[in-house]
Coordinates of C-alpha atoms in Angstrom, one line a residue:
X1 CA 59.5 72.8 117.8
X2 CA 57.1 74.6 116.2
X3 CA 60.3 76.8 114.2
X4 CA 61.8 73.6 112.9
X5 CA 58.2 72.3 111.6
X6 CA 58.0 75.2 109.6
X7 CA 62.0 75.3 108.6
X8 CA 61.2 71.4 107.8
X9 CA 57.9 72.0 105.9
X10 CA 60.2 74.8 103.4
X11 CA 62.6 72.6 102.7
X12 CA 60.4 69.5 101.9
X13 CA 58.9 71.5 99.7
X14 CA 62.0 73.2 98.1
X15 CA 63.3 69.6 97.5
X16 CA 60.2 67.5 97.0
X17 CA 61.3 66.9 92.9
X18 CA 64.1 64.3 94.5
X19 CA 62.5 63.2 98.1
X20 CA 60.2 61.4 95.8
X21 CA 62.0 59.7 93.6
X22 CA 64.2 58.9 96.5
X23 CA 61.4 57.3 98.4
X24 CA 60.6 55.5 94.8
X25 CA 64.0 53.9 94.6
X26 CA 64.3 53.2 98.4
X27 CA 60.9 51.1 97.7
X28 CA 62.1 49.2 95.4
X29 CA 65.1 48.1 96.6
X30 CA 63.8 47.6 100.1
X31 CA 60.5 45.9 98.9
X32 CA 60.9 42.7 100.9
X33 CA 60.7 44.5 104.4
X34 CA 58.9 47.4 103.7
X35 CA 56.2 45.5 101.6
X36 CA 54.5 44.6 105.3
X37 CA 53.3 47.7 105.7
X38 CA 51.4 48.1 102.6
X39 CA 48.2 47.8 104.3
X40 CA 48.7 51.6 106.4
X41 CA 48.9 54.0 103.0
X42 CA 44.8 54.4 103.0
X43 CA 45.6 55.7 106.5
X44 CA 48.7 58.1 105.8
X45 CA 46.5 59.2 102.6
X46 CA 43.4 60.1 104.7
X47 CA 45.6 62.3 107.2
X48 CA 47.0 63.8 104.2
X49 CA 43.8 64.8 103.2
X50 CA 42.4 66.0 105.9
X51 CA 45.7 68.2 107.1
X52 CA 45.2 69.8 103.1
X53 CA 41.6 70.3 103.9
X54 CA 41.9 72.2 107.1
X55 CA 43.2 75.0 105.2
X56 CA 39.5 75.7 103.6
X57 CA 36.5 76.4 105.1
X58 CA 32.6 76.2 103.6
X59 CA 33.7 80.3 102.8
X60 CA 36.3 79.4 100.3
X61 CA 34.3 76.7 98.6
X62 CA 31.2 79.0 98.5
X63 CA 33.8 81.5 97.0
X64 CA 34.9 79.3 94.4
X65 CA 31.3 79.0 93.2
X66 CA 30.9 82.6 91.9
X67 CA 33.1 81.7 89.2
X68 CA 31.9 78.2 88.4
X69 CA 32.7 77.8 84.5
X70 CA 36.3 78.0 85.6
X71 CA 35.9 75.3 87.8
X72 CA 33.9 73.5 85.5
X73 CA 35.7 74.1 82.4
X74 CA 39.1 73.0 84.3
X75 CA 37.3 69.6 85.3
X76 CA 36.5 69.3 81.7
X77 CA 39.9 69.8 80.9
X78 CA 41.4 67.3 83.0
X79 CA 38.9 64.5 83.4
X80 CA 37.5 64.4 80.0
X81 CA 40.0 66.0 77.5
X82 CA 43.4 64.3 79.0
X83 CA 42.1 60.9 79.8
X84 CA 40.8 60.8 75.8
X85 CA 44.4 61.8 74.6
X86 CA 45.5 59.3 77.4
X87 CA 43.3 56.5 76.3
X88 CA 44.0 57.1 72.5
X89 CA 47.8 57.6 72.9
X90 CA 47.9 54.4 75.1
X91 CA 45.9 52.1 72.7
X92 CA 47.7 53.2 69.5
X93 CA 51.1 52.5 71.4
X94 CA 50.2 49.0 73.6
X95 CA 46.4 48.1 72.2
X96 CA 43.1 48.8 74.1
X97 CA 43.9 46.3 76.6
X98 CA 46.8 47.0 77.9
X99 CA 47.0 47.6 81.7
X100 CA 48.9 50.0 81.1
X101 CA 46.4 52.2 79.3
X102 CA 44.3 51.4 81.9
X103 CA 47.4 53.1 84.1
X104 CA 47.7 56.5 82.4
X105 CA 44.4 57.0 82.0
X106 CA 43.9 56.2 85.4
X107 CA 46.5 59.0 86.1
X108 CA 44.5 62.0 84.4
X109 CA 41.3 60.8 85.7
X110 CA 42.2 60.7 89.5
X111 CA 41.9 64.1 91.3
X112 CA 43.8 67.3 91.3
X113 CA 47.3 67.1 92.8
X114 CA 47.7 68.6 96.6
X115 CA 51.2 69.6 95.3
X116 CA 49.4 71.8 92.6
X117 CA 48.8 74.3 96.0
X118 CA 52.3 74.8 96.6
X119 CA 53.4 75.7 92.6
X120 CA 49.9 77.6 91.7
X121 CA 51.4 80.0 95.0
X122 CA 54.6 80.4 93.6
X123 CA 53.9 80.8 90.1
X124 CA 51.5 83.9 90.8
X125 CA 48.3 81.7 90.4
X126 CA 44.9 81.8 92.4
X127 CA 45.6 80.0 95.4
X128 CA 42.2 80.2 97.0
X129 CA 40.7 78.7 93.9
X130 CA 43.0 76.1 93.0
X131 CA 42.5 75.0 96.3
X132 CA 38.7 75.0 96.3
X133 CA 39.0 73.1 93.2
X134 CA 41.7 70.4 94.9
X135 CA 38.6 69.8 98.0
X136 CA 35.9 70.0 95.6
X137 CA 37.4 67.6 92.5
X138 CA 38.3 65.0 95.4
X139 CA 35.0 65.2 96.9
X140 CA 33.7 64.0 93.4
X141 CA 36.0 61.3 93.0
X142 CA 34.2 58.5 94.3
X143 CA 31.7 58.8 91.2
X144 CA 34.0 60.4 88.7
X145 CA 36.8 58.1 88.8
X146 CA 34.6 54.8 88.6
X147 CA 32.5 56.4 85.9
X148 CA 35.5 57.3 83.5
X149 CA 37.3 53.6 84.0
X150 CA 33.7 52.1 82.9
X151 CA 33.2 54.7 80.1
X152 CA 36.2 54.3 78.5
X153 CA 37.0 50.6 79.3
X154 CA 33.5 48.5 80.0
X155 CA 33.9 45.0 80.6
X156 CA 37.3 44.9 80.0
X157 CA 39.0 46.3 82.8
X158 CA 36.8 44.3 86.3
X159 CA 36.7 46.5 88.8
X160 CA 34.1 46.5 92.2
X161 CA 32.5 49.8 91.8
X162 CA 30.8 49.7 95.1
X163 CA 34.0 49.0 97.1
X164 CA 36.3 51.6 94.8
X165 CA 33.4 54.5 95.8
X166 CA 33.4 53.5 99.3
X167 CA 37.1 53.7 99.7
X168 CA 36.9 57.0 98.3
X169 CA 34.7 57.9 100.7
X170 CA 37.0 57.2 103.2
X171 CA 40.3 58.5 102.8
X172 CA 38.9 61.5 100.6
X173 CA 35.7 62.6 101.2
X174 CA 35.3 62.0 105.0
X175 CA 38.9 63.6 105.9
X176 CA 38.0 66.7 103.6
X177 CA 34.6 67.0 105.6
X178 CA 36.4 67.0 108.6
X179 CA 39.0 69.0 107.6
X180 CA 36.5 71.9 106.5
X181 CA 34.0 71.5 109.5
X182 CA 37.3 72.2 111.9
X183 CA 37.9 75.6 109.7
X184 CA 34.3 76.6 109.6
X185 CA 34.2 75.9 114.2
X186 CA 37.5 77.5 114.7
X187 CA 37.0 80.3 112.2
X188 CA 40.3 79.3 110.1
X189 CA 41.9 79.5 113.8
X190 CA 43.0 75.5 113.2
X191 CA 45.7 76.1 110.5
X192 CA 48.1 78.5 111.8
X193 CA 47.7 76.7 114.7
X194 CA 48.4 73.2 114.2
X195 CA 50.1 73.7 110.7
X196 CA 53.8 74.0 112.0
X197 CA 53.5 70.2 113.4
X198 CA 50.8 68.6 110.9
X199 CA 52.0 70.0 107.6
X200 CA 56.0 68.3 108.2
X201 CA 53.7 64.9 109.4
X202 CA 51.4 65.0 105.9
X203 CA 54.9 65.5 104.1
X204 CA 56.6 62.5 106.0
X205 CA 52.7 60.8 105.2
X206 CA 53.1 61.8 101.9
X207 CA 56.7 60.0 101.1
X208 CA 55.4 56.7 103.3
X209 CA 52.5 56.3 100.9
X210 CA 54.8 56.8 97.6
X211 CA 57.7 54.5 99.5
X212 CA 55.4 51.5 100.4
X213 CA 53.9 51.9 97.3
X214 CA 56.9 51.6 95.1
X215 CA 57.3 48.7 97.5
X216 CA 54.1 46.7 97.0
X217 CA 54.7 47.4 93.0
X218 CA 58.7 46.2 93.0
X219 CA 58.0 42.2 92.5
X220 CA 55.9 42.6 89.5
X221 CA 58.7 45.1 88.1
X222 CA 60.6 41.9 85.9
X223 CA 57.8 41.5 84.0
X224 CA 58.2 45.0 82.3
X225 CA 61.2 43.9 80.8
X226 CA 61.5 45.9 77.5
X227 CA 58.4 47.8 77.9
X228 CA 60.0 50.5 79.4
X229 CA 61.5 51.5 76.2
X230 CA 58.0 52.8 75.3
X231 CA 56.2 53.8 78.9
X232 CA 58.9 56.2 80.0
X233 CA 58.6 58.2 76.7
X234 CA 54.9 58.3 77.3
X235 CA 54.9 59.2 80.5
X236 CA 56.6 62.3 79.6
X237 CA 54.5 62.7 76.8
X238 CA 51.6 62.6 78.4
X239 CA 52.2 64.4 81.6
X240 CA 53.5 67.4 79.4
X241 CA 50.5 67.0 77.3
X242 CA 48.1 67.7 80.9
X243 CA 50.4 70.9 81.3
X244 CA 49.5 72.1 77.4
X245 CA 45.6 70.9 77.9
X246 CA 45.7 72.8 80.7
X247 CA 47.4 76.0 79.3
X248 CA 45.9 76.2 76.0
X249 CA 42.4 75.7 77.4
X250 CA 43.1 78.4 79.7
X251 CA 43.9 80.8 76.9
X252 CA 40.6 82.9 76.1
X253 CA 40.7 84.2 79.8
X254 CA 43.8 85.7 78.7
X255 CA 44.9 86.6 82.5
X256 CA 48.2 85.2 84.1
X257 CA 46.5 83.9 87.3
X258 CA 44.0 82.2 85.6
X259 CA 46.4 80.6 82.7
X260 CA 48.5 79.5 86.1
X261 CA 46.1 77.8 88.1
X262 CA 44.5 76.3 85.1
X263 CA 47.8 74.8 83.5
X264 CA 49.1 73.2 86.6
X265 CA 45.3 71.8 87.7
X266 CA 45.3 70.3 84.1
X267 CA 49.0 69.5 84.4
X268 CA 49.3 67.9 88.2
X269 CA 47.3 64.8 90.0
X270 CA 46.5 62.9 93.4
X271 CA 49.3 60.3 92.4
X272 CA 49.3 58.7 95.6
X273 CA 45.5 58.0 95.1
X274 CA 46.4 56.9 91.6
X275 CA 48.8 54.3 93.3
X276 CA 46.1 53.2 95.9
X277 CA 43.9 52.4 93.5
X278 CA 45.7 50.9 90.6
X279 CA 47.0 48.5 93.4
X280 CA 43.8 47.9 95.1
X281 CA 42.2 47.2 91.7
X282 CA 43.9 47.0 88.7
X283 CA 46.6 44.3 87.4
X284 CA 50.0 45.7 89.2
X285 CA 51.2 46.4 85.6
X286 CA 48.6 49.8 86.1
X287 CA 50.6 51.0 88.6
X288 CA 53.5 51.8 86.4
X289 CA 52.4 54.8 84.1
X290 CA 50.8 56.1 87.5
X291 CA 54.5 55.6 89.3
X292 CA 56.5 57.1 86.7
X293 CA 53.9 59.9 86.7
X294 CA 55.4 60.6 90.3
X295 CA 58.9 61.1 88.7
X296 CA 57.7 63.1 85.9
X297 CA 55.2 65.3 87.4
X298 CA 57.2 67.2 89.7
X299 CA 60.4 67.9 87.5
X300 CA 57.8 69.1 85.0
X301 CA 56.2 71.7 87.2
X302 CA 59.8 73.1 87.4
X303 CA 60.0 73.7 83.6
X304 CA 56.3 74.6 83.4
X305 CA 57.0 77.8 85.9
X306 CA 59.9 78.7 83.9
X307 CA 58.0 78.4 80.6
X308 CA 55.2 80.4 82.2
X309 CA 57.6 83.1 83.3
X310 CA 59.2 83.5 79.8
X311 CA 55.8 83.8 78.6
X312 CA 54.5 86.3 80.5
X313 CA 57.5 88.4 80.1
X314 CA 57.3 88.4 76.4
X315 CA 53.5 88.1 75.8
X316 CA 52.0 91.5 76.4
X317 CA 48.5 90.1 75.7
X318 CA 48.7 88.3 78.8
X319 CA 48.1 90.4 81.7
X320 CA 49.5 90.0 84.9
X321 CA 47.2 89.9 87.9

């Protein structure tokens, strides 16, 4: 049992870039039964969490502090810098009100991706940092991602703070807090010991939330009719545009692992927790940018590692760790 978690976990991984947009198309198409179970994604997202979590103790995080203007400058990066090019690329294209502004900018403001892990480690990045920066950027989310949806829309976009932060709460914050306590009693004994079964179960988690997701959204797909024409491009656009944030921003550090971890931090997001929430509190029309983020995202972090290994093949200014 424990071999075939582990064989299962590699190849979920190897072939997460189509499991997901399979699980997007199988939601649509199978919206009327699978639409039921809607209600159980804030629990598959919390176990999620909490397996990511269990991989970091209160060493790591302290860890991550010694270098804190990475970690700062890298939040900057992603939750001030993208959702501005978001927001203004979004209003020139559909005007300030559109939901679907609300929906990309909802996508660069929600927390770092736990798929960023997995690529930061095999593209030579800094995995004990990215990581850090995964726990401690959702651990912030209950007050960053209310405070940027305010800043940037007001009173146009109605949203119950108090309930948003709460929810949070729940499937982020607590499950990380567990999650760390259980490294710091066992002394990091809980991952290798419970990862061959728990990791494969957040992966299946992880596909259930994006299925039953697509599934909630599919009904209110007719009235995008030829909106599409403009949201796909843009969706592209913008997630590329996290990746060059990201990378550029990275650039006076000058040192591959850092232009690595930084690019695909700035580049990647918590999609599932932007579908939660643009569901649970935005016009369904929200959700879109966010979903089509989940087709992008991945597909991009394939050309971004190949980018990145041209570069640092041909740039001798960048020096590998």
């Amino acid at each position: 049992m424990r071999d075939f978690g582990l064989a299962f976990n590699k190849k979920f991984e190897q072939w997460m870039f189509l499991i997901i947009p399979g699980c997007l198309i199988l939601g649509f198409l199978f919206s009327g039964a699978l639409g039921r179970f809607a209600s159980t994604v804030p629990y598959l997202f919390a176990y999620v969490t909490f397996v990511m979590a269990i991989g970091c103790g209160s060493r790591e995080l302290a860890a991550v502090m010694k270098r804190p203007g990475v970690m700062a400058w890298t939040f900057v990066l992603t939750h001030v810098v993208s959702p501005l090019i978001a927001y203004g690329l979004g209003a020139l294209i559909f005007g300030a009100d559109s939901p679907y502004v609300v929906g990309f900018v909802l996508f660069t403001i929600i927390p770092l991706g736990v798929s960023t892990v997995l690529w930061v480690g095999m593209s030579g990045g800094s995995v004990p940092l990215i990581l850090a920066m995964v726990i401690i950027d959702s651990a912030l989310s209950p007050f960053v991602v209310p405070a940027g949806i305010h800043f940037l829309f007001s009173e146009s976009v109605e949203t119950n703070t108090a309930r948003m932060m709460l929810d949070l709460l729940t499937i982020i914050v607590v499950p990380t807090a567990i999650g760390v306590l259980l490294h710091d009693l066992t002394k990091g004994r809980i991952q290798p010991a419970i990862q061959p079964y728990a990791a494969p179960l957040s992966k299946i988690c992880f596909a259930l939330v994006v299925l039953l997701n697509a599934a909630a959204i599919a009904p209110q797909a007719s009235a995008l009719k030829g909106d599409l024409l403009r949201i796909v491009p843009l969706a592209v656009l913008m997630v590329g545009l996290c990746y060059a944030v990201g990378f550029l921003g990275a650039l006076p550090y000058r040192n591959r692992e850092m232009l690595t971890t930084v690019s695909y931090a700035a580049g990647m997001r918590n999609i599932s927790l932007g579908i939660v929430l643009a569901m649970g509190y935005f016009s369904p029309l929200a959700a879109v940018p966010v979903v089509l983020s989940i087709l992008i995202q991945q597909p991009l972090a394939t050309l971004h590692h190949a980018v990145l290994h041209k570069i640092y093949n041909r740039k001798a200014g960048v020096q590998s760790p």
